[in-house]
């Protein structure tokens, strides 16, 4: 990504920068040397550049400190940038009265390209431009001192940011977030530690499976016993029936009774159906109920319920131009009518209620209907009981005639008759799927197979969730550790890379001073030597180290950044200046250097023989008005107070 | 001297070489994830997919 500064302008800014525009053109020179005497606004310009690149927040005091004079109410600093050949304009609009600074952006990539409020650089650049990072390329002389101060994390942080290692750190954090989200999702399963949660549900599943096996075995035993008892019952009944057939008179009696029983069963069935049908008609249940239903119908009639106006009426009315009263229906009335339409019943609801009203009013019944049917049913049941006893008597007659075998069979049948209901009940309790029956029978997951299976399914789901979460946590932690290792190894490699490159440049910059970086930890650590003790490094040496480091740092970066520097050589002695002047120009795609006239010697003059250099001079004339000069002639001939010192 | 890009690639190779218990598929997708991360082109589902490919030691299920 290639970022270049195409120009900037000031309005209402202090230090003689009230109304100046610097236009470097759409293809700016590789090197721009701007000569500005002290007091004309170099520091302010650097501050504004840093703010523009890093979207700094401004306090009211800082905003007001930029004010050109008491009459000035607003100010502006605008930077034109080319980012991968797309034009961006960043504006800082200052309101000196309110003490605010608002960022605005123009983007040529957008159709229209108008001003939009906000700091709207491409997202990749927004991530990069922290205020700490911006200080590296909008170069702060103070940084030269700090960059090698133990405890400052600037050098390592710069490598991390520039070479996108911080994106890997973000990935690490993202993984931690995903682990937390997964654990939150599964928190309903277990609040215990992941492994404990898995163990708990594993035990629950094992227990459910054991219970299911036990219940299935119990059910099988009961089924077998039931089948045996039922078969034995059929066998014994057949034996008794065969014995009866040996006596002709008993056969006749028995057959007649059986025929009667068939008839009784039919009558009981028919009467039950009729009684149930009558029971479903409330009016037929009794005189009091009939009277109350008539009373309810009468009340509905008396109150004229339901109202005859339906919600449909109002919906249709809302669509009309005028109301039934003649007034015009505007949008306001329409909304109100539609909102209130829901208070009325719909057509189909009215129809149902009317039908009910009619039924209530007109229901008629013979109050004896249900009672008669019940009495008839009771009579049939009595006859059935008598029939059973008579059939029983047929067998008893055989016993009385001395048939001990029949007596023994009957006793066994009585035992089976007592046993079978118990077996049926036990089987129902163990097998029923009917929730109501399960409740009535007091079933639980350790006594009922369907409930046990449901519990097993629930526990298996919980186990799956707990296992999944535990595994995910383990996998994500392992992956995070790999990323952590990658970050550490990458940083080590990058630091070493930058360190070696820095030292190579230092040999050229200060060949006589044994300046070497021994380690890039949080900060730059210099190799101890007689010349360079930690406290003994001069400002010039610090600057040389900083330039060597910065140029090494930025050389291979995926971002080509402009290098903007204030007084790049003022603290260097002439010899080192010359070295810096020779070395630095080759290292940046675009350099904007603010210099004072005393820096021309040794530093600026290293550019005089080069092409692709732009020279600007900004000064205040005798009347205090800001003037600008464009070109080498003005640049070389300019004299100011500091050049004489 | 290696380029900066090569330094990161070397670090990635070393890290994956040390990850002996991980499958080739995991390593391939992890490498892809790192590349996409550097391009700012990663969503949560990509990350989760790579995580799910990481191995789970047998002793966890014992």
XYZ file of C-alpha atoms in Angstrom:
707
model
C 0.000 0.000 0.000
C 1.534 3.280 -1.150
C 0.685 6.462 0.740
C 1.893 9.861 -0.456
C 1.237 13.417 0.673
C 0.065 15.590 -2.246
C -0.233 18.816 -0.284
C -1.820 20.557 2.652
C -3.357 23.861 3.577
C -4.052 25.912 6.658
C -6.792 28.374 7.531
C -6.847 30.376 10.743
C -3.899 28.544 12.324
C -1.330 30.320 14.502
C 2.344 30.915 13.630
C 1.853 32.681 10.348
C -0.172 29.795 8.937
C -3.405 31.712 8.612
C -3.925 31.070 4.931
C -1.267 28.987 3.211
C -1.611 26.200 0.701
C 1.264 23.833 -0.080
C 0.597 21.977 -3.323
C 3.081 19.218 -4.115
C 1.156 18.181 -7.232
C -0.404 14.876 -8.213
C 3.066 13.346 -8.695
C 4.961 14.880 -5.798
C 8.749 15.096 -5.877
C 10.479 12.319 -4.003
C 12.134 14.855 -1.693
C 10.574 18.077 -0.510
C 12.722 20.436 1.554
C 10.725 23.149 3.276
C 12.805 25.858 4.846
C 10.938 27.603 7.643
C 12.605 29.800 10.246
C 11.829 29.073 13.870
C 8.464 30.486 14.909
C 6.757 30.122 11.538
C 4.845 26.950 12.486
C 6.997 23.852 11.887
C 6.076 22.270 15.219
C 2.410 23.151 14.696
C 2.496 21.592 11.245
C 4.030 18.393 12.611
C 1.373 18.292 15.346
C -1.379 18.717 12.753
C 0.091 16.031 10.496
C 0.254 13.593 13.404
C -3.334 14.360 14.391
C -4.539 13.991 10.801
C -2.859 10.606 10.365
C -3.851 9.154 13.711
C -7.322 10.663 14.252
C -6.243 12.194 17.542
C -8.846 13.479 19.962
C -8.534 17.157 20.847
C -9.150 18.853 24.158
C -10.711 22.356 24.039
C -7.437 23.820 25.379
C -5.404 22.221 22.584
C -7.879 23.412 19.971
C -7.793 26.982 21.256
C -3.975 26.946 21.398
C -4.008 26.797 17.559
C -6.038 29.981 17.207
C -4.336 32.526 14.924
C -5.684 35.523 16.849
C -8.653 36.616 18.957
C -10.743 37.499 15.911
C -10.414 34.045 14.389
C -13.394 31.840 15.181
C -12.643 28.761 13.096
C -9.593 27.016 11.688
C -8.819 24.313 9.181
C -5.994 21.940 8.379
C -6.430 19.852 5.245
C -4.070 17.129 4.001
C -4.378 15.707 0.493
C -3.234 12.107 0.241
C -2.777 9.592 -2.506
C -3.426 6.069 -1.211
C -2.692 3.521 -3.903
C -3.309 6.346 -6.369
C -6.750 7.117 -4.939
C -7.259 10.652 -3.704
C -8.253 11.286 -0.087
C -8.595 14.649 1.637
C -8.557 14.736 5.419
C -9.837 17.866 7.082
C -9.560 18.946 10.696
C -12.139 21.659 11.274
C -11.528 23.658 14.434
C -14.175 25.633 16.264
C -12.205 27.911 18.564
C -15.285 29.145 20.392
C -16.616 25.673 21.234
C -13.091 24.225 21.512
C -13.858 21.310 19.203
C -12.161 19.592 16.307
C -14.229 17.594 13.810
C -12.702 15.308 11.193
C -14.041 15.239 7.639
C -12.971 13.141 4.669
C -13.320 13.362 0.922
C -12.830 10.137 -1.017
C -12.433 10.159 -4.770
C -13.349 6.458 -4.883
C -16.903 7.342 -3.916
C -19.215 8.611 -6.581
C -19.854 12.266 -5.904
C -16.715 12.498 -3.752
C -18.265 14.998 -1.353
C -17.197 15.705 2.191
C -18.241 13.145 4.756
C -17.978 13.661 8.467
C -15.459 11.321 10.080
C -11.980 9.979 9.627
C -12.657 7.613 6.773
C -9.360 6.196 5.559
C -9.301 2.563 4.313
C -9.711 0.108 7.193
C -6.256 -1.395 6.736
C -4.703 2.021 7.273
C -6.986 2.926 10.149
C -5.669 -0.116 12.025
C -2.086 0.932 11.398
C -2.315 4.588 12.313
C -2.046 4.618 16.064
C -0.611 7.813 17.487
C 2.482 5.873 18.590
C 3.035 4.494 15.109
C 2.439 7.800 13.340
C 5.263 9.331 15.388
C 7.635 6.998 13.536
C 7.043 8.501 10.120
C 5.857 11.961 11.102
C 9.133 11.928 12.900
C 9.448 13.398 16.318
C 12.948 14.333 17.463
C 11.955 13.251 20.958
C 11.454 9.760 19.593
C 15.144 9.515 18.883
C 15.776 9.679 22.620
C 12.881 7.426 23.578
C 13.454 4.786 20.941
C 16.416 3.416 22.823
C 15.095 3.976 26.332
C 14.686 0.797 28.316
C 11.071 0.255 29.318
C 9.526 1.917 26.327
C 7.831 -0.604 24.107
C 7.953 1.522 21.015
C 10.477 -0.385 18.913
C 8.807 -3.768 19.398
C 5.338 -2.261 19.057
C 6.338 -0.632 15.768
C 7.557 -3.945 14.347
C 4.351 -5.628 15.508
C 2.118 -3.018 13.920
C 4.001 -2.524 10.693
C 4.446 -6.186 9.914
C 0.903 -7.066 10.964
C 1.963 -9.261 13.862
C -0.654 -7.447 15.913
C -3.256 -9.034 13.628
C -2.073 -12.409 14.896
C -2.494 -11.148 18.455
C -6.032 -10.146 17.520
C -6.584 -13.654 16.158
C -5.399 -15.045 19.491
C -7.899 -12.826 21.306
C -10.628 -13.822 18.886
C -10.000 -17.474 19.782
C -10.318 -16.695 23.470
C -13.622 -14.971 22.696
C -14.832 -18.023 20.767
C -13.919 -20.294 23.707
C -15.900 -18.048 26.061
C -18.863 -17.997 23.686
C -18.817 -21.798 23.410
C -18.622 -22.147 27.192
C -21.458 -19.658 27.666
C -23.553 -21.612 25.191
C -22.928 -24.803 27.126
C -23.263 -23.248 30.570
C -26.809 -24.637 30.891
C -25.289 -28.114 30.733
C -22.655 -27.700 33.337
C -21.231 -24.997 35.477
C -18.532 -27.351 36.643
C -15.130 -27.387 35.017
C -15.261 -28.885 31.512
C -13.779 -32.265 32.429
C -16.013 -32.556 35.498
C -19.047 -31.722 33.357
C -18.169 -34.473 30.896
C -17.619 -37.016 33.695
C -20.911 -36.115 35.333
C -22.952 -36.610 32.175
C -21.026 -39.722 31.249
C -22.057 -41.250 34.602
C -25.657 -40.156 34.074
C -25.737 -41.811 30.636
C -24.265 -45.058 32.015
C -26.822 -45.073 34.803
C -29.707 -44.525 32.359
C -28.482 -47.322 30.122
C -28.256 -49.714 33.088
C -31.769 -48.761 34.186
C -33.104 -49.272 30.671
C -31.540 -52.750 30.512
C -33.007 -53.653 33.892
C -36.478 -52.384 32.934
C -36.395 -54.183 29.592
C -35.508 -57.420 31.384
C -38.302 -56.889 33.929
C -40.781 -56.162 31.120
C -39.731 -59.317 29.313
C -40.252 -61.450 32.438
C -43.685 -59.904 33.022
C -44.691 -60.399 29.379
C -43.670 -64.017 29.558
C -45.608 -64.547 32.775
C -48.655 -62.808 31.334
C -48.594 -64.960 28.211
C -48.262 -68.095 30.332
C -51.168 -67.085 32.538
C -53.357 -66.109 29.587
C -52.601 -69.365 27.790
C -53.269 -71.345 30.951
C -56.548 -69.501 31.387
C -57.637 -70.361 27.824
C -56.600 -73.951 28.370
C -58.521 -74.270 31.653
C -61.613 -72.554 30.239
C -61.520 -74.957 27.313
C -61.291 -77.884 29.698
C -64.261 -76.659 31.708
C -66.233 -76.058 28.479
C -65.422 -79.577 27.270
C -66.542 -81.005 30.584
C -69.845 -79.147 30.292
C -70.468 -80.579 26.840
C -70.496 -84.053 28.403
C -73.842 -83.231 30.051
C -76.608 -82.423 27.492
C -78.792 -80.427 29.891
C -75.844 -78.315 31.001
C -74.945 -77.658 27.373
C -78.435 -76.353 26.633
C -78.349 -74.100 29.716
C -74.904 -72.889 28.981
C -75.639 -72.117 25.315
C -78.830 -70.253 26.215
C -76.970 -68.197 28.796
C -74.182 -67.451 26.357
C -76.678 -66.309 23.713
C -78.353 -64.100 26.323
C -74.982 -62.692 27.276
C -74.259 -61.781 23.650
C -77.571 -59.954 23.439
C -76.898 -58.142 26.733
C -73.445 -57.061 25.574
C -74.999 -55.552 22.438
C -77.656 -53.707 24.434
C -75.097 -52.360 26.901
C -72.982 -51.087 24.010
C -75.926 -49.375 22.270
C -77.256 -47.809 25.482
C -73.771 -46.543 26.419
C -73.412 -44.860 23.035
C -76.790 -43.157 23.372
C -76.080 -42.053 26.962
C -72.740 -40.568 25.945
C -74.391 -38.730 23.065
C -76.992 -37.287 25.431
C -74.277 -36.333 27.878
C -72.632 -34.197 25.189
C -75.799 -32.084 24.857
C -75.889 -29.942 28.035
C -79.577 -29.123 27.605
C -80.440 -32.791 27.949
C -78.631 -33.268 31.249
C -81.271 -31.691 33.495
C -83.967 -29.093 33.966
C -81.761 -26.647 35.929
C -79.056 -26.630 33.310
C -81.624 -26.099 30.554
C -83.108 -23.141 32.478
C -79.682 -21.536 32.905
C -78.846 -21.887 29.208
C -82.158 -20.239 28.295
C -81.356 -17.423 30.752
C -77.918 -16.822 29.118
C -79.533 -16.700 25.648
C -82.096 -14.243 26.979
C -79.402 -11.984 28.430
C -77.436 -11.885 25.153
C -80.659 -10.974 23.435
C -81.522 -8.322 25.983
C -78.051 -6.704 25.761
C -78.143 -6.902 21.951
C -74.850 -8.761 21.917
C -72.812 -9.157 19.844
C -72.729 -5.610 18.422
C -73.730 -5.608 14.857
C -70.943 -3.296 13.663
C -67.976 -5.413 12.679
C -64.276 -4.500 12.357
C -64.664 -4.942 8.572
C -67.047 -2.007 8.552
C -64.355 0.270 10.001
C -61.654 -1.066 7.681
C -63.849 -0.260 4.699
C -64.711 3.115 6.202
C -60.999 3.994 6.580
C -60.570 3.642 2.805
C -63.365 6.142 2.073
C -62.875 9.831 1.272
C -65.559 10.872 3.728
C -66.995 9.455 6.948
C -70.669 8.483 7.289
C -71.063 11.764 9.195
C -69.854 13.678 6.143
C -66.492 14.770 7.461
C -63.370 14.226 5.402
C -61.131 11.266 6.366
C -57.466 12.309 6.335
C -54.454 10.086 7.091
C -54.765 10.917 10.796
C -58.408 9.785 10.956
C -57.627 6.774 8.787
C -54.889 5.623 11.182
C -57.143 6.152 14.213
C -60.034 4.219 12.630
C -57.792 1.322 11.638
C -56.245 1.172 15.114
C -59.653 1.051 16.781
C -61.150 -1.429 14.280
C -59.512 -4.241 16.226
C -61.726 -3.402 19.218
C -64.692 -4.806 17.267
C -65.373 -8.414 16.395
C -64.731 -9.712 12.917
C -67.640 -10.894 10.749
C -66.913 -14.581 11.270
C -66.699 -14.117 15.057
C -70.085 -12.356 15.076
C -71.608 -15.182 13.057
C -70.397 -17.787 15.558
C -71.764 -15.863 18.529
C -75.112 -15.324 16.814
C -75.348 -19.012 16.094
C -74.599 -19.754 19.738
C -77.223 -17.231 20.866
C -79.841 -18.834 18.683
C -78.931 -22.272 19.952
C -79.146 -21.096 23.571
C -82.494 -19.453 23.053
C -84.090 -22.270 21.183
C -82.588 -25.352 22.783
C -85.289 -27.789 23.788
C -84.970 -31.088 25.529
C -86.917 -33.768 27.179
C -85.373 -33.622 30.617
C -85.933 -37.362 31.065
C -83.752 -38.394 28.066
C -80.411 -38.774 29.875
C -81.965 -40.180 33.059
C -83.926 -42.827 31.133
C -80.825 -43.971 29.302
C -78.850 -44.238 32.545
C -81.612 -46.286 34.129
C -81.747 -48.616 31.094
C -77.976 -49.094 31.259
C -78.159 -49.942 34.959
C -80.859 -52.547 34.157
C -78.707 -54.173 31.466
C -75.730 -54.310 33.801
C -77.845 -55.965 36.484
C -78.992 -58.559 33.947
C -75.388 -59.137 32.901
C -74.427 -59.777 36.504
C -77.273 -62.267 36.838
C -76.206 -63.941 33.580
C -72.628 -64.304 34.871
C -73.810 -65.868 38.072
C -76.047 -68.277 36.092
C -73.140 -69.304 33.875
C -71.050 -69.767 36.980
C -73.761 -71.915 38.413
C -73.480 -74.294 35.435
C -69.903 -75.032 36.475
C -70.874 -75.239 40.145
C -73.489 -77.824 39.266
C -70.743 -79.960 37.803
C -68.716 -79.606 41.018
C -71.708 -80.430 43.124
C -72.140 -83.542 40.995
C -68.701 -84.566 42.325
C -66.368 -83.339 39.580
C -63.303 -82.416 41.675
C -61.231 -81.713 38.591
C -63.506 -78.891 37.559
C -63.259 -77.543 41.099
C -59.480 -77.588 40.900
C -59.563 -75.861 37.468
C -61.907 -73.223 38.777
C -59.662 -72.564 41.748
C -56.677 -72.200 39.428
C -58.704 -69.894 37.147
C -59.586 -67.764 40.171
C -55.894 -67.485 41.004
C -55.112 -66.490 37.388
C -57.933 -63.944 37.450
C -56.358 -62.357 40.506
C -52.844 -62.423 39.062
C -53.533 -61.103 35.559
C -54.705 -57.582 36.567
C -51.564 -57.194 38.660
C -49.442 -58.258 35.683
C -51.334 -55.899 33.355
C -50.857 -53.061 35.803
C -47.146 -53.731 36.202
C -46.698 -53.969 32.433
C -48.603 -50.757 31.884
C -46.480 -48.961 34.462
C -43.305 -50.180 32.818
C -44.394 -49.630 29.167
C -46.936 -46.836 28.956
C -46.077 -43.797 26.828
C -49.234 -41.933 27.780
C -48.225 -38.944 29.948
C -51.547 -38.920 31.849
C -51.259 -42.603 32.676
C -47.602 -42.152 33.607
C -48.662 -39.488 36.082
C -51.551 -41.495 37.516
C -49.380 -44.602 37.903
C -46.545 -42.595 39.503
C -44.010 -43.576 36.832
C -40.427 -42.300 36.906
C -37.393 -42.772 34.697
C -36.295 -45.715 36.854
C -39.669 -47.520 36.571
C -40.929 -46.694 33.063
C -39.060 -47.547 29.845
C -40.245 -44.582 27.675
C -39.400 -42.147 30.493
C -36.037 -43.824 30.963
C -35.355 -43.512 27.222
C -36.305 -39.830 27.282
C -33.941 -39.265 30.210
C -31.207 -41.198 28.400
C -31.673 -39.024 25.324
C -31.498 -35.879 27.460
C -28.328 -37.062 29.218
C -26.728 -38.073 25.908
C -27.423 -34.615 24.485
C -25.918 -32.993 27.565
C -22.923 -35.296 27.345
C -22.475 -34.428 23.669
C -22.616 -30.709 24.458
C -20.237 -31.028 27.397
C -17.829 -33.181 25.360
C -18.041 -30.840 22.417
C -17.310 -27.835 24.627
C -14.453 -29.571 26.394
C -12.951 -30.669 23.084
C -13.436 -27.234 21.554
C -11.805 -25.595 24.556
C -8.874 -27.966 24.281
C -8.552 -27.534 20.499
C -8.847 -23.741 20.654
C -6.293 -23.540 23.463
C -3.874 -25.691 21.462
C -4.400 -23.531 18.361
C -3.913 -20.383 20.450
C -0.643 -21.739 21.782
C 0.527 -22.299 18.196
C -0.334 -18.701 17.334
C 1.459 -17.512 20.460
C 4.557 -19.440 19.367
C 4.248 -18.044 15.859
C 4.038 -14.488 17.193
C 7.080 -15.004 19.403
C 9.145 -16.621 16.633
C 8.082 -14.065 14.022
C 8.922 -11.199 16.334
C 12.293 -12.726 17.152
C 13.048 -13.115 13.436
C 11.824 -9.645 12.572
C 13.684 -7.997 15.439
C 16.881 -9.704 14.444
C 16.310 -8.776 10.816
C 15.767 -5.114 11.691
C 18.672 -5.155 14.171
C 21.172 -6.434 11.586
C 19.910 -3.949 8.991
C 20.115 -1.131 11.551
C 23.708 -1.991 12.422
C 24.683 -2.128 8.748
C 23.361 1.409 8.322
C 25.014 2.617 11.530
C 28.387 1.540 10.169
C 27.817 3.896 7.252
C 26.292 6.696 9.338
C 28.846 6.757 12.115
C 31.808 4.620 11.085
C 34.076 5.999 13.763
C 31.758 5.596 16.734
C 31.201 1.842 17.186
C 27.459 2.444 17.435
C 25.713 -0.923 17.352
C 22.307 -2.157 18.466
C 22.749 -5.304 20.543
C 19.102 -6.146 21.002
C 15.650 -4.929 20.096
C 13.632 -5.790 23.157
C 10.847 -3.465 24.170
C 13.255 -0.717 23.135
C 16.569 -0.513 21.299
C 19.481 -1.596 23.408
C 22.905 -0.400 22.377
C 25.989 -2.549 22.624
C 28.136 -1.433 25.504
C 31.392 0.019 24.408
C 33.744 2.625 25.681
C 32.246 5.223 23.388
C 28.639 4.367 23.847
C 27.641 3.948 27.435
C 23.892 4.156 27.945
C 23.997 7.602 29.466
C 26.796 8.772 27.249
C 25.030 8.750 23.889
C 24.845 12.187 22.354
C 21.718 13.634 20.742
C 23.334 13.268 17.350
C 24.167 9.620 17.997
C 20.591 9.004 19.177
C 19.313 10.536 15.960
C 21.654 8.402 13.905
C 20.441 5.265 15.705
C 16.820 6.321 15.249
C 17.258 6.958 11.503
C 19.056 3.690 11.020
C 16.365 1.846 12.914
C 13.452 3.578 11.195
C 14.789 3.138 7.722
C 15.494 -0.544 8.428
C 12.067 -0.949 9.951
C 10.218 0.668 7.064
C 12.347 -0.717 4.239
C 10.529 -4.055 3.763
C 7.165 -3.020 5.174
C 4.009 -3.790 3.222
C 3.183 -0.072 3.525
C 5.105 2.637 1.683
C 4.775 5.647 3.932
C 5.867 9.227 3.486
C 8.589 10.278 5.921
C 7.923 13.702 7.368
C 10.621 15.099 9.576
C 11.258 18.328 11.420
C 14.860 19.566 11.623
C 16.331 16.215 10.558
C 19.948 17.160 11.068
C 20.010 20.069 13.454
C 21.540 18.089 16.300
C 24.087 16.268 14.155
C 27.581 17.506 13.634
C 28.461 18.390 10.074
C 30.220 15.100 9.351
C 27.307 12.936 10.487
C 24.890 15.300 8.753
C 26.643 14.622 5.529
C 26.374 10.854 6.136
C 22.686 11.175 7.024
C 22.140 13.417 4.038
C 23.751 10.812 1.783
C 22.021 7.768 3.281
C 18.486 8.824 4.166
C 17.275 10.050 0.785
C 17.536 6.569 -0.696
C 15.408 5.006 2.008
C 12.004 6.567 1.550
C 9.627 6.843 -1.368
C 8.637 10.333 -0.277
C 10.363 12.591 2.212
C 9.103 15.932 3.445
C 11.760 17.687 5.495
C 11.197 20.883 7.449
C 14.574 22.531 7.872
C 16.006 25.744 9.189
C 18.627 27.606 7.225
C 21.476 26.319 9.401
C 20.726 22.776 8.225
C 21.513 23.618 4.639
C 25.183 23.018 5.182
C 26.037 19.350 5.256
C 22.468 18.114 5.038
C 20.349 20.086 2.536
C 23.260 20.638 0.200
C 23.486 16.842 -0.237
C 20.282 17.188 -2.301
C 21.405 19.996 -4.574
C 22.814 17.644 -7.187
C 19.778 15.371 -7.154
C 16.785 15.414 -9.455
C 13.220 15.080 -8.202
C 13.681 17.551 -5.348
C 11.262 20.355 -4.516
C 12.494 23.362 -2.519
C 10.064 25.635 -0.676
C 10.791 28.520 1.631
C 8.226 30.037 3.992
C 9.002 33.127 6.026
C 7.444 36.239 7.452
C 8.287 39.498 5.822
C 9.027 42.732 7.608
C 5.287 43.507 7.904
C 4.748 40.144 9.638
C 2.949 38.728 6.598
C 3.716 35.141 5.542
C 5.494 34.790 2.222
C 6.493 31.704 0.269
C 9.264 31.049 -2.225
C 9.362 28.111 -4.600
C 12.670 26.853 -6.001
C 16.301 26.248 -5.163
C 17.365 29.846 -5.685
C 15.092 31.201 -2.943
C 15.985 28.236 -0.760
C 19.731 28.786 -0.988
C 19.667 32.523 -0.717
C 17.314 32.751 2.260
C 18.911 34.117 5.410
C 17.313 34.215 8.773
C 18.315 34.983 12.336
C 19.152 31.395 13.262
C 21.530 30.986 10.326
C 23.613 33.765 11.739
C 23.949 32.182 15.166
C 19.668 -11.710 4.566
C 16.116 -13.031 4.316
C 13.283 -10.647 3.526
C 10.820 -9.699 6.235
C 8.158 -11.849 4.579
C 10.511 -14.817 4.639
C 11.114 -14.314 8.372
C 7.408 -14.799 9.085
C 7.169 -17.738 6.671
C 10.160 -19.391 8.374
C 8.572 -18.882 11.792
C 5.354 -20.480 10.521
C 7.239 -23.468 9.102
C 9.043 -23.998 12.394
C 5.884 -23.743 14.471
C 4.038 -26.249 12.283
C 6.996 -28.608 12.276
C 6.886 -28.659 16.060
C 3.130 -29.414 16.029
C 3.723 -33.159 15.644
C 0.296 -34.342 16.777
C -1.625 -32.270 14.245
C -2.953 -33.532 10.909
C -1.753 -32.285 7.522
C -5.206 -30.847 6.914
C -5.027 -28.845 10.138
C -1.583 -27.549 9.177
C -2.775 -26.588 5.705
C -5.830 -24.756 7.035
C -3.816 -23.114 9.839
C -1.345 -21.773 7.290
C -4.280 -20.451 5.231
C -5.795 -18.859 8.335
C -2.559 -17.025 9.118
C -2.340 -15.776 5.543
C -5.960 -14.600 5.563
C -5.437 -12.933 8.933
C -2.561 -10.913 7.510
C -4.904 -9.779 4.732
C -7.622 -8.901 7.245
C -9.859 -11.464 5.614
C -11.017 -13.725 8.432
C -14.445 -14.380 9.941
C -15.289 -16.359 13.075
C -16.511 -19.400 11.133
C -13.096 -19.730 9.430
C -11.405 -19.679 12.815
C -13.832 -22.224 14.285
C -13.302 -24.569 11.324
C -9.541 -24.569 11.867
C -9.948 -25.048 15.621
C -12.210 -28.068 15.040
C -9.460 -29.673 12.967
C -7.002 -29.594 15.865
C -6.388 -32.948 17.479
C -8.000 -34.059 20.744
C -5.766 -36.329 22.852
C -7.190 -39.797 23.533
C -6.607 -39.485 27.267
C -9.365 -36.881 27.476
C -11.939 -39.578 26.786
C -10.552 -42.067 29.281
